[in-house]
CSV table of C-alpha atoms in Angstrom, one decimal:
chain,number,residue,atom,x,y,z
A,1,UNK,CA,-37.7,3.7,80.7
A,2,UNK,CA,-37.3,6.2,77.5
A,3,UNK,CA,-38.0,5.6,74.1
A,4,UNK,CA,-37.0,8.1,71.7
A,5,UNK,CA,-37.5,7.7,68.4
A,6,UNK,CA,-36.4,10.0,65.1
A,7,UNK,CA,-35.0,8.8,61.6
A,8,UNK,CA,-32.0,8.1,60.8
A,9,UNK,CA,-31.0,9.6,57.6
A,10,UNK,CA,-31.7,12.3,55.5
A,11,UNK,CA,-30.7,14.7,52.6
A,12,UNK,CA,-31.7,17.8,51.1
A,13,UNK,CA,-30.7,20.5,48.7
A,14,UNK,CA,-29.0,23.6,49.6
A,15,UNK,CA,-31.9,26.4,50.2
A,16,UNK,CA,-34.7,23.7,50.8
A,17,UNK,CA,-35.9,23.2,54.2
A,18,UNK,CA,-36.0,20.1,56.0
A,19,UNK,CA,-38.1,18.7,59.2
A,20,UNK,CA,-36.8,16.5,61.3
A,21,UNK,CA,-39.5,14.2,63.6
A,22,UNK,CA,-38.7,13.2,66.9
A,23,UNK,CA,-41.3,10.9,68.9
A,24,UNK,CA,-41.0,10.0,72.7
A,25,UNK,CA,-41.9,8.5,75.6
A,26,UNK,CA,-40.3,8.8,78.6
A,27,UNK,CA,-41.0,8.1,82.5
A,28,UNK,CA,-40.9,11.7,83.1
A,29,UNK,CA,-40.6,15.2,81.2
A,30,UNK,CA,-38.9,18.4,81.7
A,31,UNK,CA,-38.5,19.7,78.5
A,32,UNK,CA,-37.2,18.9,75.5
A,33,UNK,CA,-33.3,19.8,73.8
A,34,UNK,CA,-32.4,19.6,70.1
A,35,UNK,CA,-28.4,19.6,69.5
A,36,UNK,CA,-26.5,19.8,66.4
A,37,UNK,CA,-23.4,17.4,66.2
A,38,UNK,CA,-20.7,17.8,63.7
A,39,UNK,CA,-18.3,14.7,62.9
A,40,UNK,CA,-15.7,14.8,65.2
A,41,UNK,CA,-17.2,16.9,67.7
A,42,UNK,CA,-19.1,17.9,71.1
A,43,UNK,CA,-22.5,18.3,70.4
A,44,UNK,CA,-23.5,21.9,70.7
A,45,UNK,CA,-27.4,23.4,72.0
A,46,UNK,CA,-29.7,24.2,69.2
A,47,UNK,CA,-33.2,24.5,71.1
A,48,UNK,CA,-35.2,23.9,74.2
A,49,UNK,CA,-39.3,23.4,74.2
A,50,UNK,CA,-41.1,22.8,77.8
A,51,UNK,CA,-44.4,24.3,76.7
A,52,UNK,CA,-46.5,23.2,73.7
A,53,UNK,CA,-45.9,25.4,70.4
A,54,UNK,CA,-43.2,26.6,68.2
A,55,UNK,CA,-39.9,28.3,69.2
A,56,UNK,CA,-38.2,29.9,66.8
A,57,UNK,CA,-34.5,31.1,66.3
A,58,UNK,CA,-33.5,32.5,63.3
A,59,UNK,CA,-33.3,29.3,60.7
A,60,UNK,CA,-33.9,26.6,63.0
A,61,UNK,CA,-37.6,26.1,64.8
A,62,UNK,CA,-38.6,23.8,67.2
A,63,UNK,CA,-42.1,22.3,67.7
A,64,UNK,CA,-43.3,20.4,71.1
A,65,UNK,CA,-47.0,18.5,71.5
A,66,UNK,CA,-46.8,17.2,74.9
A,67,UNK,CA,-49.7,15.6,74.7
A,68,UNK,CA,-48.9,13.5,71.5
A,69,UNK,CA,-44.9,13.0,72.6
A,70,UNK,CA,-44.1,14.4,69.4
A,71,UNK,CA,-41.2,17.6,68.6
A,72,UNK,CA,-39.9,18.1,65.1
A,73,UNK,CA,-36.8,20.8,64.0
A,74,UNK,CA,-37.4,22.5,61.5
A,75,UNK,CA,-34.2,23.7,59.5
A,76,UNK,CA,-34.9,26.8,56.6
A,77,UNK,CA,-32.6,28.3,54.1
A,78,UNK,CA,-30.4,24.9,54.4
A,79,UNK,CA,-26.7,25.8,54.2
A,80,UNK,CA,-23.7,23.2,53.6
A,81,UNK,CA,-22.5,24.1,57.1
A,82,UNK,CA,-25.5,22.7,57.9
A,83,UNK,CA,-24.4,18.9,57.4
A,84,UNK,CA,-24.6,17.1,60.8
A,85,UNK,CA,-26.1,14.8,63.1
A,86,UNK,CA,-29.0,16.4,64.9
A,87,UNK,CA,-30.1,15.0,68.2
A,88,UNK,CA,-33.1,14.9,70.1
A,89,UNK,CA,-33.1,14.7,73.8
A,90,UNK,CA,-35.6,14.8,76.6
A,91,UNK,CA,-34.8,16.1,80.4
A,92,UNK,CA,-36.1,13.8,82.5
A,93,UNK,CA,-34.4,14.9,85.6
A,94,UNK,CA,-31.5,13.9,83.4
A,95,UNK,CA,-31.0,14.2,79.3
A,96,UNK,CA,-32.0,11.2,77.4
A,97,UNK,CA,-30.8,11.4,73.7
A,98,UNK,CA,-32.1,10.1,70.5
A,99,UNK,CA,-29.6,7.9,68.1
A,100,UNK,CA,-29.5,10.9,65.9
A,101,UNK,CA,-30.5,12.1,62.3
A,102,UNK,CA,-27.5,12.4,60.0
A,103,UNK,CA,-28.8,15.3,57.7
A,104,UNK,CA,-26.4,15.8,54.4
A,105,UNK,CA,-27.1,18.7,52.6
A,106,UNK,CA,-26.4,18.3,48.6
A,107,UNK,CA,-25.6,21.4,46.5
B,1,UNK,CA,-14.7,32.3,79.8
B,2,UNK,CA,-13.4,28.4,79.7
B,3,UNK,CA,-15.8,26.0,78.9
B,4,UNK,CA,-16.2,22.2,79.6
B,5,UNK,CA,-12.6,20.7,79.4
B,6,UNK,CA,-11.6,17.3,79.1
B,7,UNK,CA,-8.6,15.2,79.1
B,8,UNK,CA,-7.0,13.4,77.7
B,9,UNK,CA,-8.5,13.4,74.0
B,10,UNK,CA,-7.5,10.4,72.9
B,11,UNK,CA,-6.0,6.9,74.7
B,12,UNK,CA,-5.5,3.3,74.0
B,13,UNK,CA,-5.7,0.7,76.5
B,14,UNK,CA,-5.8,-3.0,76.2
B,15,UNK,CA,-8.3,-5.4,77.4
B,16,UNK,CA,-8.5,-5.3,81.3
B,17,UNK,CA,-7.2,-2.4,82.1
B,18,UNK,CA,-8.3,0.2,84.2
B,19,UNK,CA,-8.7,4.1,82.4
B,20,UNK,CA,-9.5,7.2,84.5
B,21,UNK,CA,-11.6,10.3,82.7
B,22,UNK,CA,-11.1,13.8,83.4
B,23,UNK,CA,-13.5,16.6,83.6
B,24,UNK,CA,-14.1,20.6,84.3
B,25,UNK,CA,-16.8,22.1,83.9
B,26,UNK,CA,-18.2,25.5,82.2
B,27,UNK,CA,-17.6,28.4,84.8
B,28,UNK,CA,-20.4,28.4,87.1
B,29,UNK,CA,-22.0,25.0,86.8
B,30,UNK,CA,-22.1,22.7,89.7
B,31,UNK,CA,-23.3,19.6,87.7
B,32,UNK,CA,-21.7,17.1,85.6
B,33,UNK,CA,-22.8,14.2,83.4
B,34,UNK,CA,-21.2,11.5,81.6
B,35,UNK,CA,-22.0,10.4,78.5
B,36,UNK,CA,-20.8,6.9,76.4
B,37,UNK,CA,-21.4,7.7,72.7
B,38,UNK,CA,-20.5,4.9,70.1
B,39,UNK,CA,-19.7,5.7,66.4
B,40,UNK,CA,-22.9,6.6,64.7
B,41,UNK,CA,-25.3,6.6,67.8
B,42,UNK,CA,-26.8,9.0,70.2
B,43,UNK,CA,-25.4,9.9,73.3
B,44,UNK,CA,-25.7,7.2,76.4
B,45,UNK,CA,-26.4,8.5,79.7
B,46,UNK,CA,-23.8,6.9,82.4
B,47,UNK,CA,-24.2,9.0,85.4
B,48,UNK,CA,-24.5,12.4,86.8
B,49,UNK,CA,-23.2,13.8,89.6
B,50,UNK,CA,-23.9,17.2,92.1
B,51,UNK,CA,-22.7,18.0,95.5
B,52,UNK,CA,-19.8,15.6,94.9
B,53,UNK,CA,-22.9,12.7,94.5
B,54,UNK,CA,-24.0,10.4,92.2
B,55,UNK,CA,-27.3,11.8,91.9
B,56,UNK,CA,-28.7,9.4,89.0
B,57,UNK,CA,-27.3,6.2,86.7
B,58,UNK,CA,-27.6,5.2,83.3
B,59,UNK,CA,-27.9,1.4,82.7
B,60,UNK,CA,-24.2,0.6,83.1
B,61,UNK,CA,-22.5,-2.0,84.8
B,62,UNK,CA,-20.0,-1.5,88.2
B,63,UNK,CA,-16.9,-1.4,86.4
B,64,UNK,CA,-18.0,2.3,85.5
B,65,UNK,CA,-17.3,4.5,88.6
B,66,UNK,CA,-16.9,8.4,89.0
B,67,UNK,CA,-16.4,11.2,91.4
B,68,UNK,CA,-17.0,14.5,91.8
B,69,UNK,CA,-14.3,16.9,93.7
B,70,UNK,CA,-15.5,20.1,95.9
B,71,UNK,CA,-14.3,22.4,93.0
B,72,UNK,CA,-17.0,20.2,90.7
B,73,UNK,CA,-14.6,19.0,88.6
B,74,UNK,CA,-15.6,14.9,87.7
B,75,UNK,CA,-13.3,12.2,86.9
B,76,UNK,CA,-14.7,8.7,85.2
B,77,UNK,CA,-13.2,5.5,86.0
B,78,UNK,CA,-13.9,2.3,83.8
B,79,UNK,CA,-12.1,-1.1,85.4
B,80,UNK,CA,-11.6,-4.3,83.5
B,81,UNK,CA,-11.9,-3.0,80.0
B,82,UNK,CA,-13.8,-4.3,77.6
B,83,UNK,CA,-13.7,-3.9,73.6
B,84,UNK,CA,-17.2,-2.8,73.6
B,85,UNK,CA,-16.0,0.3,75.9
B,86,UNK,CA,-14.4,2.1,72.8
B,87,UNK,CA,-16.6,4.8,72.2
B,88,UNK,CA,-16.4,8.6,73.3
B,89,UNK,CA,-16.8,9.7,76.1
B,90,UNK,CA,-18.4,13.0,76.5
B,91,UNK,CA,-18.6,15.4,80.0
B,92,UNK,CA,-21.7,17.8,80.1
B,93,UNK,CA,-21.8,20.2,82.7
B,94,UNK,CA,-25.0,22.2,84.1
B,95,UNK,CA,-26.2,24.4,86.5
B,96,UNK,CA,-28.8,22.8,88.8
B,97,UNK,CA,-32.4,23.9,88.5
B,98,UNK,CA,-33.9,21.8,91.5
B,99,UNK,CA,-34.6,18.8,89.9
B,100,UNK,CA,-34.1,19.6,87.1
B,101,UNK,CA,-31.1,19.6,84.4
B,102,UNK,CA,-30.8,22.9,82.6
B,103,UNK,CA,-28.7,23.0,79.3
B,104,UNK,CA,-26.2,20.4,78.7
B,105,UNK,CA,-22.6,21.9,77.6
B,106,UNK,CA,-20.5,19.5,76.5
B,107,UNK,CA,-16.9,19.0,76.3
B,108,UNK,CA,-14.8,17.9,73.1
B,109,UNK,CA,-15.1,14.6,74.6
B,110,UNK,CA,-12.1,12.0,74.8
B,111,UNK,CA,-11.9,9.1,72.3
B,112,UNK,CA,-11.2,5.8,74.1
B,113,UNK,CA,-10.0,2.9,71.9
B,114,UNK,CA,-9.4,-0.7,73.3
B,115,UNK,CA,-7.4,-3.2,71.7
């Protein structure tokens, strides 16, 4: 079965930075996908991590430990647009998502 | 360069009635997944299909059915409605990597509501 874990809530300042935790376990793994969701809408790619170590992509960074089952997202220079529900999902031969972290960003 | 479509966007149907899905994928993808997501959770996985197959299920019951047509569009069927089966439903289409999913692109989703 899967088991993926990350909090549900949180808030930050505009300009801060804010890291979100995401801890799995999962019958297999083939990577692992962050998404951004907006209310009201499809959720839409953010980043993908199969090997251990830290991608980055402009604001956002993503973190994978395989051996720990443990990712976090990093989000920099937070921006109001930012405000969503960010979702953590691991391919294992299919996606398996998180329940989410709503992240409201407070000016 | 269309991306994942789905119809309709919204519906209402009563308890016990039968409601049928509709998806096209991104350009090029040969994949698609259905997803149930309920207000304020993640993303459900309900089945995927490829090569006009049901190549792996989610945890749902029977009543939820699908198909995939040799242009790889996907429909979802849901019989005997239920009031727990108001969520949205969201299509995801992919390209096939092996065994493997690659990136999920997903559509705007449609909103069921049963009464």
């Amino acid at each position: 079965g899967q088991n993926i874990d990350q909090p549900t809530e949180m808030t930050a300042t505009e300009g801060a930075i804010v890291q979100i935790n995401c801890t799995y376990q999962t019958s297999g793994f083939n990577g692992l996908f962050w998404y951004q969701q907006h209310a009201g809408e499809a959720p839409t790619f953010l980043s993908y991590n199969v090997l251990d170590g830290l991608e980055e992509k402009g604001r956002f960074s993503s973190f994978l430990s395989r051996s720990k089952g443990y990712s976090y997202l990093l989000l920099k220079e937070l921006q109001m647009k930012d405000s969503a529900s960010y979702l953590c999902a691991v391919n294992d031969y299919k996606l398996s998502f998180g329940a989410g972290t709503t992240v409201t960003v407070r000016a | 360069d269309a991306g994942v479509t789905q119809s309709p966007t919204h519906l209402i149907k009563t308890r016990g009635q039968q409601v049928t899905l509709r998806c096209s994928p991104k350009s090029g993808h040969d994949t698609v997944s259905w997803y149930q997501q309920a207000l304020g959770q993640g993303p459900q996985f309900i089945f995927q299909y490829y090569e006009e197959e049901e190549r792996q299920r989610g945890n749902f019951p029977d009543r939820f059915s699908g198909h995939q047509f040799p242009n790889y569009s996907s429909e979802l069927n849901v019989n005997a409605l239920l009031l727990g089966d108001s969520a949205l439903y969201l299509c995801a289409s992919s390209l096939s990597l092996g065994a493997r999913t690659g990136e999920l692109f997903f559509g705007e989703g449609s909103r069921l509501t049963v009464l």
